Amino acid sequence: MSTKTRVLALVATLAALTGCTIVPASGNPPTASEDERGGDILSQTYVRILASPPRPDATAVEIVRGFQAAMASFDDPQRKIARQYLTGAAAASWQPWAAATRVCDCRFADDLPEEDAEKFVVSFKGRQVGTLEAGGRYRAASDGTLDEAFTLVRVNGEWRISEAPQGLILLRTDLTRAYAPVEIYFPNPSFNGLVADRVRVPIDPSRGLPESLIRTLLRGPTGPLAGAVENVYPKGTELNGIEIEGDTLYVDFSAPIAGLRDSPERIKAMKAQLAWSLGTDRVGGRYIEILVNGDAFPGGGMRFKPTEYPTYNPSVITGDAAGYFVRDGRMFRIAGKDEEQPVAVLGSAGQPTRPFKHSAVSAEGRDQVAALMGDETGVWVTQMVAGSPWQRWINAQGHLTPPSWDREGEVWAVETAGGKSQVWHAATAGHQSPVPAPELENANVTAFRVARDGVRVAVVADNGAGPTVQIGSIVRGPTYRVGALETLVPAEEGQKIVDVAWRDATTLLVLTEKNSPSGSQQALAAYPIMDGDEKTSIEVPKRLTSITSTDSRILARDENGTITVWDGKKWTTLVDDGSDYPAYPLG
């Protein structure tokens, strides 16, 4: 492959502010359209952010403002210019990456020092809106405050900062301007599917976004996904660069990636990981070819289309999936497009011989039903095949959450007894295993839903302050573990969590009910579980008791036993009164 010169049109937009030459603090970086770039996704036009050293006559407040602006300059990765605003001792001790980067809506106090003052303190206060962790993971702060003080002294007649907070502090506008939110993907432990991880990638004018994205991939997963997913790139793999030539995007890695050549399962997962992370919108109709230090991948090269890996979709289930419900002790299947009448499923679940409740359906192709069985203890499973009996997969004596399937064909439930909770999983009858979940041991767990990616879990638990919705992950290995729980919906006085359901790989539906002087009020909302996006409310015309969902449809039961479906615009009745336990596969 010939060497190709990539020219970035760098626009330096400078503004004089308080004696420091810095960039405007708002606005997104303008980018050229693909037509304007001749179809080259690597030649993007960005506004370059330049920080300037302190002016000789800068006031104390101007020095602090200039220092904060220099913190947000990615043309100065070592923050050398920012250190020029500090005294020698402060510059030596200041650690920009000593802590997570704080993001705030803040302002500097406008107080002025006395004319002959040799020392002065400038306050910087406001609302902390989030933090940006080392791997690029952004976490919103629902009710945070930031109150910092910068101590300045005169050095040879000029103001310099002698005491500064450790770490970087960015304004919200800095985050919007300087970081691109992207989703990157990592294989699950079975290498048969992907798990999404959203990060903020710094907009580096010397690189295109795809290059920055791949370098972020090589660093591995962030936050709760660390340890729960795989990163197939061998240790030490580095990105040499990327280029476009003709109809191909070439991605050139260092030698360690050749270590995958005898691992076809990992190679396929790596291709899917790269294809999904780059996305068809960035790659267009091009092929991707992986090189090793500029040469073809050992064994005949590695060239593929990004569209070749739909089965790795983290959401697994689409809007056209069949739905299920229970009526008169029997489970019925209804076609995804609602064009057929409900039909009783085969096997014991379709026969009114043993009453069951809280049923769940496995992945399509496995065709298994898990349920709680009347007054009998444990979780029972049957296959939707003629003659298939019920078998007890999980034998537990305490109160059990409704069962939940993962994409590997394992069923999960949480037992609560004597004030303690225990997570269980089983892949066949008689082979259940306890799963350590230290954060849930002393909680009353009422729901435990494994996401369709098989890694994340949604948990409704009460530790004594009221029910919350938490998102965690399953670490799989010789032994399993559930942990890294983070609160998605906090406890509120009088609030009840009625039900939760995964909409897709990164969105959870939460149905809540809250008492008010006029009676109880229900609310249904879609909560993005990553990056602090805002929830989206969904109209609830009737009081609902349970929900399940695909990426585009919600199946729900109301208090009269009517099964209705939400298609994104309206609710439509599918089955009249007397039905229960709506379910989508892996729902």
Coordinates of C-alpha atoms in Angstrom, one line a residue:
M1 CA 0.0 0.0 0.0
S2 CA 1.4 3.4 -1.0
T3 CA 2.0 6.0 1.6
K4 CA -0.7 8.6 1.6
T5 CA -0.4 12.2 2.8
R6 CA -3.3 13.3 4.9
V7 CA -3.9 17.0 5.1
L8 CA -6.0 18.4 7.9
A9 CA -7.4 21.9 7.3
L10 CA -6.8 23.4 10.8
V11 CA -8.6 26.6 11.5
A12 CA -7.2 28.5 14.4
T13 CA -9.9 30.6 16.0
L14 CA -8.4 32.9 18.6
A15 CA -10.0 35.4 21.0
A16 CA -8.3 37.7 23.4
L17 CA -9.7 37.2 26.9
T18 CA -8.3 38.8 30.0
G19 CA -4.8 38.9 28.5
C20 CA -4.7 35.3 27.3
T21 CA -5.2 34.1 23.8
I22 CA -7.7 31.3 24.0
V23 CA -10.5 29.8 22.0
P24 CA -14.2 30.6 22.3
A25 CA -15.8 28.6 25.1
S26 CA -18.9 27.4 23.2
G27 CA -19.9 25.7 20.0
N28 CA -19.2 22.4 18.3
P29 CA -16.2 22.0 16.0
P30 CA -17.4 22.4 12.4
T31 CA -16.7 19.5 10.2
A32 CA -16.7 19.2 6.4
S33 CA -19.3 17.0 4.8
E34 CA -18.2 13.8 3.2
D35 CA -18.9 15.3 -0.2
E36 CA -16.7 18.3 0.6
R37 CA -14.0 15.9 1.7
G38 CA -14.2 13.8 -1.4
G39 CA -15.5 10.9 0.6
D40 CA -12.4 10.9 2.8
I41 CA -13.5 10.3 6.4
L42 CA -9.9 11.0 7.6
S43 CA -9.7 14.6 6.2
Q44 CA -12.0 16.4 8.6
T45 CA -11.9 20.1 9.3
Y46 CA -11.9 21.0 13.0
V47 CA -11.4 24.2 14.9
R48 CA -8.1 23.9 16.6
I49 CA -8.1 25.1 20.2
L50 CA -5.0 27.1 21.1
A51 CA -4.0 28.2 24.5
S52 CA -1.8 31.2 25.1
P53 CA 0.7 32.0 27.8
P54 CA -0.2 34.6 30.4
R55 CA 0.1 38.3 29.5
P56 CA 2.6 40.3 31.4
D57 CA 0.0 42.7 32.8
A58 CA -2.8 40.1 33.4
T59 CA -4.9 40.6 36.5
A60 CA -5.3 37.9 39.1
V61 CA -8.7 36.9 37.8
E62 CA -7.4 36.9 34.2
I63 CA -4.6 34.5 35.2
V64 CA -7.1 32.0 36.7
R65 CA -9.4 32.3 33.7
G66 CA -6.5 31.7 31.4
F67 CA -5.3 28.7 33.4
Q68 CA -8.8 27.1 33.2
A69 CA -8.9 27.8 29.4
A70 CA -5.5 26.2 29.0
M71 CA -6.7 23.1 30.8
A72 CA -9.1 22.5 27.9
S73 CA -6.5 22.8 25.2
F74 CA -5.8 19.4 23.5
D75 CA -3.1 21.0 21.3
D76 CA -1.1 21.0 24.5
P77 CA -1.4 17.4 25.8
Q78 CA 1.2 17.9 28.5
R79 CA -0.5 21.2 29.6
K80 CA 2.8 23.0 29.3
I81 CA 1.1 26.3 28.7
A82 CA -1.3 25.8 31.6
R83 CA 1.7 25.3 33.9
Q84 CA 3.0 28.8 32.9
Y85 CA 0.2 30.2 34.9
L86 CA 1.6 28.6 38.0
T87 CA 4.5 29.3 40.3
G88 CA 7.5 27.1 39.8
A89 CA 6.6 25.0 42.9
A90 CA 2.9 24.7 41.9
A91 CA 3.8 23.8 38.3
A92 CA 6.0 20.9 39.6
S93 CA 3.3 19.6 42.0
W94 CA 0.2 20.1 39.8
Q95 CA -1.1 16.7 38.4
P96 CA -3.7 17.2 35.6
W97 CA -4.6 13.5 35.7
A98 CA -4.4 12.9 39.4
A99 CA -8.2 12.5 39.5
A100 CA -11.2 12.3 37.3
T101 CA -11.8 15.4 35.2
R102 CA -14.6 17.5 36.7
V103 CA -17.2 19.2 34.4
C104 CA -19.2 22.1 35.7
D105 CA -21.3 25.1 35.0
C106 CA -19.1 27.5 37.0
R107 CA -18.0 31.1 37.1
F108 CA -15.1 33.0 38.7
A109 CA -15.7 35.6 41.4
D110 CA -15.0 39.1 40.1
D111 CA -13.4 40.5 43.3
L112 CA -10.2 42.5 42.8
P113 CA -7.1 42.5 45.1
E114 CA -5.8 45.6 46.7
E115 CA -3.4 47.5 44.6
D116 CA -0.4 46.6 46.7
A117 CA -1.6 43.0 47.6
E118 CA 1.0 40.3 47.3
K119 CA -1.4 37.4 47.7
F120 CA -5.0 36.9 46.6
V121 CA -7.6 34.1 46.4
V122 CA -10.0 33.7 43.4
S123 CA -13.0 31.5 44.0
F124 CA -14.5 29.3 41.3
K125 CA -18.1 28.1 42.0
G126 CA -21.0 26.5 40.4
R127 CA -22.8 23.2 39.7
Q128 CA -20.8 20.2 38.9
V129 CA -22.6 18.4 36.1
G130 CA -20.4 15.3 35.8
T131 CA -17.0 13.7 35.8
L132 CA -14.9 12.3 32.9
E133 CA -12.9 9.3 34.0
A134 CA -9.5 8.2 32.7
G135 CA -10.9 5.9 30.0
G136 CA -13.2 8.5 28.6
R137 CA -16.3 7.4 30.5
Y138 CA -18.5 10.3 31.4
R139 CA -20.7 10.2 34.5
A140 CA -23.4 12.8 35.0
A141 CA -23.8 14.3 38.5
S142 CA -27.4 14.8 39.4
D143 CA -26.9 17.2 42.3
G144 CA -23.3 18.2 42.5
T145 CA -21.6 21.4 43.5
L146 CA -18.1 22.7 42.8
D147 CA -16.4 25.2 45.1
E148 CA -12.7 25.7 44.5
A149 CA -10.2 28.4 45.4
F150 CA -7.1 29.4 43.5
T151 CA -4.4 31.1 45.6
L152 CA -2.2 33.6 43.7
V153 CA 1.0 35.4 44.6
R154 CA 3.1 38.0 42.9
V155 CA 6.2 36.6 41.2
N156 CA 8.5 39.4 39.9
G157 CA 5.5 41.7 39.9
E158 CA 3.2 39.3 38.0
W159 CA 0.4 37.2 39.4
R160 CA 0.8 33.5 39.4
I161 CA -1.2 30.6 40.9
S162 CA 0.6 29.1 43.9
E163 CA -2.2 26.7 44.9
A164 CA -4.5 25.0 42.4
P165 CA -6.8 22.0 42.6
Q166 CA -5.4 18.7 41.4
G167 CA -6.9 17.4 38.2
L168 CA -8.6 19.1 35.3
I169 CA -11.7 21.2 35.5
L170 CA -13.7 21.7 32.3
L171 CA -16.7 23.9 31.6
R172 CA -19.7 22.1 30.1
T173 CA -19.0 24.0 26.9
D174 CA -15.4 22.6 26.9
L175 CA -16.8 19.1 27.1
T176 CA -19.2 19.7 24.2
R177 CA -16.6 21.3 22.0
A178 CA -13.6 19.1 22.7
Y179 CA -15.1 15.6 23.1
A180 CA -17.1 13.4 20.8
P181 CA -19.5 10.9 22.5
V182 CA -19.1 7.5 20.7
E183 CA -20.0 4.0 21.4
I184 CA -17.3 1.4 21.2
Y185 CA -17.9 -2.4 21.4
F186 CA -16.3 -5.3 23.2
P187 CA -17.0 -9.0 22.8
N188 CA -18.7 -10.9 25.5
P189 CA -16.8 -13.8 27.1
S190 CA -18.2 -16.3 24.6
F191 CA -17.1 -14.2 21.7
N192 CA -20.6 -14.5 20.1
G193 CA -21.9 -11.0 20.7
L194 CA -20.9 -7.5 21.5
V195 CA -21.4 -5.2 24.5
A196 CA -21.6 -1.4 24.0
D197 CA -19.5 1.0 26.0
R198 CA -20.0 4.7 25.5
V199 CA -17.0 7.0 25.9
R200 CA -16.0 10.6 25.2
V201 CA -13.1 10.7 22.7
P202 CA -11.0 13.9 22.6
I203 CA -11.3 15.7 19.3
D204 CA -7.6 15.7 18.2
P205 CA -7.1 17.9 15.1
S206 CA -4.0 15.9 14.2
R207 CA -6.1 12.7 13.9
G208 CA -9.5 11.9 12.5
L209 CA -12.2 10.6 14.8
P210 CA -11.9 7.0 13.5
E211 CA -8.2 7.0 14.5
S212 CA -9.0 8.4 18.0
L213 CA -11.8 5.8 18.3
I214 CA -9.6 2.8 17.5
R215 CA -6.9 4.0 19.9
T216 CA -9.6 4.2 22.6
L217 CA -10.7 0.6 21.7
L218 CA -7.1 -0.6 22.3
R219 CA -7.2 0.8 25.8
G220 CA -10.0 -1.6 26.7
P221 CA -13.4 -1.2 28.4
T222 CA -14.3 1.3 31.1
G223 CA -16.1 1.3 34.4
P224 CA -18.4 -1.6 35.2
L225 CA -17.4 -3.4 32.0
A226 CA -13.8 -3.8 33.0
G227 CA -13.4 -7.6 33.7
A228 CA -16.9 -8.4 32.4
V229 CA -16.1 -8.2 28.6
E230 CA -13.1 -9.2 26.5
N231 CA -10.8 -7.1 24.4
V232 CA -9.4 -9.5 21.8
Y233 CA -6.5 -7.3 20.8
P234 CA -3.3 -8.9 22.2
K235 CA -1.4 -7.0 24.8
G236 CA 1.0 -4.5 23.3
T237 CA -1.0 -4.0 20.1
E238 CA -0.7 -0.4 18.9
L239 CA -2.3 1.5 16.0
N240 CA 0.3 2.6 13.5
G241 CA -2.3 4.6 11.5
I242 CA -5.3 4.4 9.2
E243 CA -5.6 5.4 5.5
I244 CA -8.2 5.3 2.8
E245 CA -7.2 4.1 -0.7
G246 CA -9.9 3.5 -3.2
D247 CA -12.8 1.5 -1.7
T248 CA -10.8 0.3 1.3
L249 CA -10.1 1.7 4.8
Y250 CA -6.7 0.3 5.8
V251 CA -6.1 -0.1 9.6
D252 CA -2.4 -0.7 10.3
F253 CA -1.6 -2.4 13.7
S254 CA 1.7 -3.3 15.3
A255 CA 3.1 -6.9 15.2
P256 CA 1.3 -8.3 18.4
I257 CA -2.0 -8.4 16.5
A258 CA -0.6 -11.2 14.3
G259 CA -0.9 -13.4 17.4
L260 CA -4.6 -13.9 16.6
R261 CA -3.9 -15.8 13.4
D262 CA -4.5 -19.2 15.0
S263 CA -7.7 -18.1 16.8
P264 CA -10.5 -17.9 14.2
E265 CA -13.1 -17.2 17.0
R266 CA -11.2 -14.2 18.3
I267 CA -10.5 -13.0 14.8
K268 CA -14.1 -13.0 13.9
A269 CA -15.0 -11.2 17.2
M270 CA -12.2 -8.7 16.6
K271 CA -13.6 -7.9 13.1
A272 CA -17.1 -7.4 14.5
Q273 CA -15.7 -5.2 17.3
L274 CA -13.9 -3.0 14.8
A275 CA -16.8 -2.9 12.3
W276 CA -19.4 -2.0 15.0
S277 CA -17.2 0.6 16.6
L278 CA -16.3 2.4 13.4
G279 CA -19.9 2.1 12.2
T280 CA -21.2 1.9 8.7
D281 CA -21.9 5.7 8.7
R282 CA -18.1 6.4 9.2
V283 CA -16.9 3.6 6.9
G284 CA -19.6 4.1 4.2
G285 CA -19.6 1.3 1.6
R286 CA -15.9 0.6 2.0
Y287 CA -14.1 -2.5 3.0
I288 CA -11.9 -2.6 6.0
E289 CA -8.5 -4.3 5.7
I290 CA -6.2 -5.0 8.6
L291 CA -2.5 -4.7 8.1
V292 CA 0.4 -5.6 10.3
N293 CA 3.2 -3.0 10.2
G294 CA 2.1 -2.1 6.6
D295 CA 1.9 -5.6 5.3
A296 CA -1.0 -8.0 4.7
F297 CA -2.2 -9.9 7.7
P298 CA -0.4 -13.3 7.9
G299 CA -2.2 -16.2 6.1
G300 CA -3.6 -14.4 3.1
G301 CA -4.7 -11.0 4.4
M302 CA -7.8 -9.8 6.3
R303 CA -10.4 -7.8 4.3
F304 CA -14.0 -7.6 5.2
K305 CA -17.2 -5.5 5.0
P306 CA -18.5 -3.8 8.2
T307 CA -22.0 -5.1 7.4
E308 CA -21.0 -8.8 7.7
Y309 CA -21.6 -9.1 11.5
P310 CA -25.3 -8.5 12.2
T311 CA -25.4 -11.5 14.6
Y312 CA -23.1 -9.6 17.0
N313 CA -25.8 -7.0 17.6
P314 CA -25.8 -6.2 21.4
S315 CA -29.6 -5.7 21.3
V316 CA -30.1 -9.2 19.8
I317 CA -33.9 -8.9 19.5
T318 CA -35.6 -6.7 16.9
G319 CA -39.0 -5.1 16.8
D320 CA -40.4 -7.9 14.7
A321 CA -39.8 -10.6 17.4
A322 CA -42.7 -12.7 18.5
G323 CA -44.3 -11.8 21.8
Y324 CA -45.8 -14.1 24.4
F325 CA -48.4 -13.9 27.2
V326 CA -50.3 -16.3 29.5
R327 CA -54.0 -16.8 29.5
D328 CA -56.1 -19.4 31.4
G329 CA -52.9 -21.2 32.5
R330 CA -51.4 -21.5 29.0
M331 CA -48.7 -19.5 27.2
F332 CA -49.6 -18.1 23.8
R333 CA -47.3 -16.7 21.0
I334 CA -48.3 -13.8 18.9
A335 CA -46.5 -12.9 15.7
G336 CA -44.2 -9.9 15.8
K337 CA -46.2 -8.0 13.2
D338 CA -49.5 -8.8 14.8
E339 CA -50.9 -10.3 11.6
E340 CA -51.9 -13.6 13.2
Q341 CA -54.1 -14.8 16.0
P342 CA -52.3 -15.9 19.2
V343 CA -51.4 -19.6 19.2
A344 CA -50.7 -21.8 22.2
V345 CA -47.0 -22.8 22.4
L346 CA -46.0 -26.5 22.3
G347 CA -44.9 -28.3 25.4
S348 CA -46.0 -28.0 29.0
A349 CA -46.2 -24.2 28.9
G350 CA -49.0 -24.4 26.4
Q351 CA -51.0 -26.9 28.4
P352 CA -53.3 -25.8 31.4
T353 CA -52.1 -28.6 33.6
R354 CA -49.8 -26.8 36.1
P355 CA -50.4 -23.1 36.9
F356 CA -47.3 -21.0 36.5
K357 CA -46.5 -17.3 36.8
H358 CA -43.8 -14.7 36.0
S359 CA -42.8 -16.5 32.8
A360 CA -39.7 -15.6 30.7
V361 CA -38.7 -16.8 27.2
S362 CA -35.2 -17.7 26.2
A363 CA -33.4 -16.6 23.0
E364 CA -35.1 -17.5 19.7
G365 CA -33.8 -20.9 18.6
R366 CA -33.5 -22.2 22.1
D367 CA -37.3 -21.9 22.7
Q368 CA -37.4 -22.4 26.4
V369 CA -39.8 -21.0 29.0
A370 CA -38.8 -20.4 32.6
A371 CA -41.4 -19.6 35.3
L372 CA -42.3 -19.8 38.9
M373 CA -44.6 -22.7 39.5
G374 CA -47.6 -22.0 41.6
D375 CA -47.0 -22.9 45.2
E376 CA -43.9 -25.0 44.4
T377 CA -40.5 -23.6 45.1
G378 CA -37.8 -22.8 42.6
V379 CA -37.5 -21.8 39.0
W380 CA -39.0 -24.3 36.5
V381 CA -38.1 -24.7 32.8
T382 CA -39.7 -26.4 29.8
Q383 CA -39.1 -26.3 26.1
M384 CA -41.6 -25.2 23.5
V385 CA -41.6 -28.7 22.0
A386 CA -44.4 -31.2 22.0
G387 CA -44.1 -33.5 25.1
S388 CA -41.5 -31.4 26.9
P389 CA -42.1 -31.5 30.7
W390 CA -41.4 -28.9 33.4
Q391 CA -38.1 -29.4 35.2
R392 CA -36.8 -27.5 38.2
W393 CA -33.6 -25.8 37.3
I394 CA -33.2 -23.7 40.5
N395 CA -34.3 -25.1 43.8
A396 CA -34.7 -22.2 46.3
Q397 CA -36.9 -22.0 49.3
G398 CA -37.1 -18.2 49.8
H399 CA -38.9 -15.5 47.8
L400 CA -37.7 -15.5 44.2
T401 CA -37.5 -12.8 41.7
P402 CA -39.1 -13.5 38.3
P403 CA -36.6 -15.6 36.2
S404 CA -34.5 -14.0 33.5
W405 CA -32.7 -15.7 30.6
D406 CA -29.3 -14.7 29.2
R407 CA -28.2 -15.2 25.6
E408 CA -26.1 -18.2 26.6
G409 CA -29.2 -20.2 27.7
E410 CA -28.7 -19.8 31.4
V411 CA -31.6 -18.8 33.7
W412 CA -31.1 -16.3 36.6
A413 CA -33.1 -15.4 39.7
V414 CA -32.4 -13.9 43.2
E415 CA -33.7 -15.6 46.3
T416 CA -34.4 -13.4 49.4
A417 CA -34.8 -15.1 52.7
G418 CA -34.1 -14.1 56.3
G419 CA -33.1 -10.6 55.2
K420 CA -30.4 -11.9 52.9
S421 CA -30.3 -12.2 49.1
Q422 CA -28.6 -14.8 47.0
V423 CA -28.2 -14.7 43.2
W424 CA -28.6 -18.1 41.4
H425 CA -28.0 -19.2 37.9
A426 CA -28.4 -22.6 36.1
A427 CA -27.9 -23.9 32.5
T428 CA -29.6 -27.3 33.0
A429 CA -31.8 -29.0 35.6
G430 CA -30.0 -29.9 38.8
H431 CA -26.9 -27.8 38.1
Q432 CA -27.6 -24.5 39.8
S433 CA -24.8 -22.4 41.2
P434 CA -24.8 -19.5 43.7
V435 CA -23.3 -16.3 42.4
P436 CA -21.5 -13.9 44.7
A437 CA -23.1 -10.4 44.7
P438 CA -21.7 -8.6 47.8
E439 CA -23.6 -5.4 47.1
L440 CA -27.0 -7.2 47.1
E441 CA -26.5 -9.5 50.1
N442 CA -28.3 -7.3 52.6
A443 CA -30.9 -5.9 50.1
N444 CA -34.5 -6.9 49.4
V445 CA -34.2 -7.7 45.7
T446 CA -37.5 -7.7 43.8
A447 CA -36.3 -7.8 40.1
F448 CA -33.1 -9.1 38.4
R449 CA -33.1 -8.7 34.6
V450 CA -30.1 -9.8 32.5
A451 CA -29.6 -7.5 29.5
R452 CA -29.7 -9.1 26.1
D453 CA -26.0 -8.6 25.7
G454 CA -25.6 -11.2 28.5
V455 CA -23.3 -8.9 30.6
R456 CA -25.2 -6.1 32.1
V457 CA -28.0 -6.6 34.7
A458 CA -30.8 -4.3 36.0
V459 CA -31.7 -4.8 39.6
V460 CA -34.5 -3.5 41.7
A461 CA -33.3 -3.5 45.3
D462 CA -34.1 -1.9 48.6
N463 CA -31.4 -1.4 51.2
G464 CA -33.7 0.2 53.6
A465 CA -34.1 3.7 52.1
G466 CA -36.6 2.6 49.5
P467 CA -36.5 0.8 46.1
T468 CA -33.9 1.8 43.6
V469 CA -33.0 0.6 40.1
Q470 CA -29.3 -0.3 39.7
I471 CA -27.2 -1.3 36.7
G472 CA -24.4 -3.8 37.2
S473 CA -22.5 -6.4 35.3
I474 CA -21.8 -10.2 35.4
V475 CA -18.2 -11.2 35.4
R476 CA -17.9 -14.7 34.0
G477 CA -15.0 -17.1 34.6
P478 CA -14.4 -20.3 36.5
T479 CA -16.8 -18.7 39.0
Y480 CA -19.3 -16.0 38.3
R481 CA -19.8 -12.7 40.1
V482 CA -22.3 -9.8 40.0
G483 CA -21.1 -6.4 40.9
A484 CA -20.1 -2.8 39.9
L485 CA -23.6 -1.7 40.7
E486 CA -24.5 1.9 40.0
T487 CA -27.8 3.7 40.7
L488 CA -29.9 4.5 37.7
V489 CA -33.1 5.5 39.5
P490 CA -32.7 6.6 43.1
A491 CA -35.1 6.0 45.9
E492 CA -37.9 8.6 46.4
E493 CA -40.4 8.9 49.2
G494 CA -43.6 7.1 48.2
Q495 CA -42.2 5.7 45.0
K496 CA -42.6 2.1 43.9
I497 CA -40.8 0.4 41.1
V498 CA -43.5 -1.6 39.4
D499 CA -41.4 -3.2 36.7
V500 CA -38.3 -2.9 34.5
A501 CA -37.5 -4.2 31.1
W502 CA -34.5 -3.9 28.7
R503 CA -35.5 -2.0 25.6
D504 CA -32.1 -2.5 23.9
A505 CA -28.5 -2.9 24.9
T506 CA -28.2 0.5 26.4
T507 CA -31.7 1.5 27.4
L508 CA -33.9 0.3 30.3
L509 CA -37.6 0.9 30.6
V510 CA -38.7 1.7 34.2
L511 CA -42.3 1.7 35.3
T512 CA -42.9 3.6 38.5
E513 CA -45.8 4.5 40.7
K514 CA -46.0 7.3 43.2
N515 CA -48.7 8.2 45.7
S516 CA -50.0 11.8 45.7
P517 CA -53.0 13.6 47.3
S518 CA -55.0 12.9 44.1
G519 CA -54.2 9.2 44.1
S520 CA -51.4 7.1 42.7
Q521 CA -49.7 8.2 39.5
Q522 CA -47.7 6.0 37.2
A523 CA -44.8 6.9 34.9
L524 CA -43.1 5.0 32.2
A525 CA -39.7 6.2 31.0
A526 CA -36.8 5.0 28.9
Y527 CA -33.5 5.5 30.7
P528 CA -30.2 5.5 28.8
I529 CA -27.8 3.7 31.0
M530 CA -24.6 5.3 29.7
D531 CA -23.2 8.9 29.5
G532 CA -25.9 10.7 31.5
D533 CA -28.4 11.2 28.6
E534 CA -31.9 12.4 29.6
K535 CA -34.7 9.9 30.2
T536 CA -37.6 9.9 27.7
S537 CA -41.1 9.7 29.1
I538 CA -43.7 7.4 27.4
E539 CA -47.5 7.9 27.7
V540 CA -49.3 5.5 30.1
P541 CA -53.1 5.6 29.3
K542 CA -54.0 2.9 31.8
R543 CA -52.5 1.6 35.0
L544 CA -49.9 -1.1 34.0
T545 CA -48.7 -4.0 36.0
S546 CA -45.9 -5.4 33.9
I547 CA -43.9 -4.5 30.8
T548 CA -41.5 -6.1 28.3
S549 CA -39.8 -4.6 25.2
T550 CA -37.8 -4.9 22.1
D551 CA -35.8 -2.0 20.5
S552 CA -39.0 -0.5 19.0
R553 CA -42.0 -2.1 20.7
I554 CA -43.3 -2.3 24.2
L555 CA -45.7 -5.1 25.3
A556 CA -47.6 -4.4 28.5
R557 CA -50.4 -5.7 30.7
D558 CA -52.8 -3.3 32.4
E559 CA -54.7 -3.9 35.6
N560 CA -57.6 -5.5 33.8
G561 CA -55.4 -8.1 32.1
T562 CA -55.4 -6.5 28.7
I563 CA -52.3 -6.9 26.7
T564 CA -51.4 -3.8 24.7
V565 CA -48.4 -2.9 22.4
W566 CA -46.7 0.5 22.0
D567 CA -45.2 1.0 18.6
G568 CA -43.6 4.4 19.4
K569 CA -46.7 6.4 18.5
K570 CA -49.7 4.8 20.1
W571 CA -50.9 1.9 22.3
T572 CA -52.9 -0.9 20.5
T573 CA -54.9 -3.6 22.2
L574 CA -53.7 -7.1 21.3
V575 CA -55.6 -9.3 23.7
D576 CA -58.6 -8.5 25.8
D577 CA -59.0 -8.9 29.6
G578 CA -57.8 -12.0 31.5
S579 CA -54.2 -12.2 30.3
D580 CA -50.9 -11.8 32.1
Y581 CA -47.1 -12.0 32.0
P582 CA -46.2 -10.4 28.6
A583 CA -42.8 -11.5 27.4
Y584 CA -40.3 -11.0 24.6
P585 CA -37.4 -13.4 24.2
L586 CA -34.6 -12.4 26.6
G587 CA -36.9 -9.7 28.0

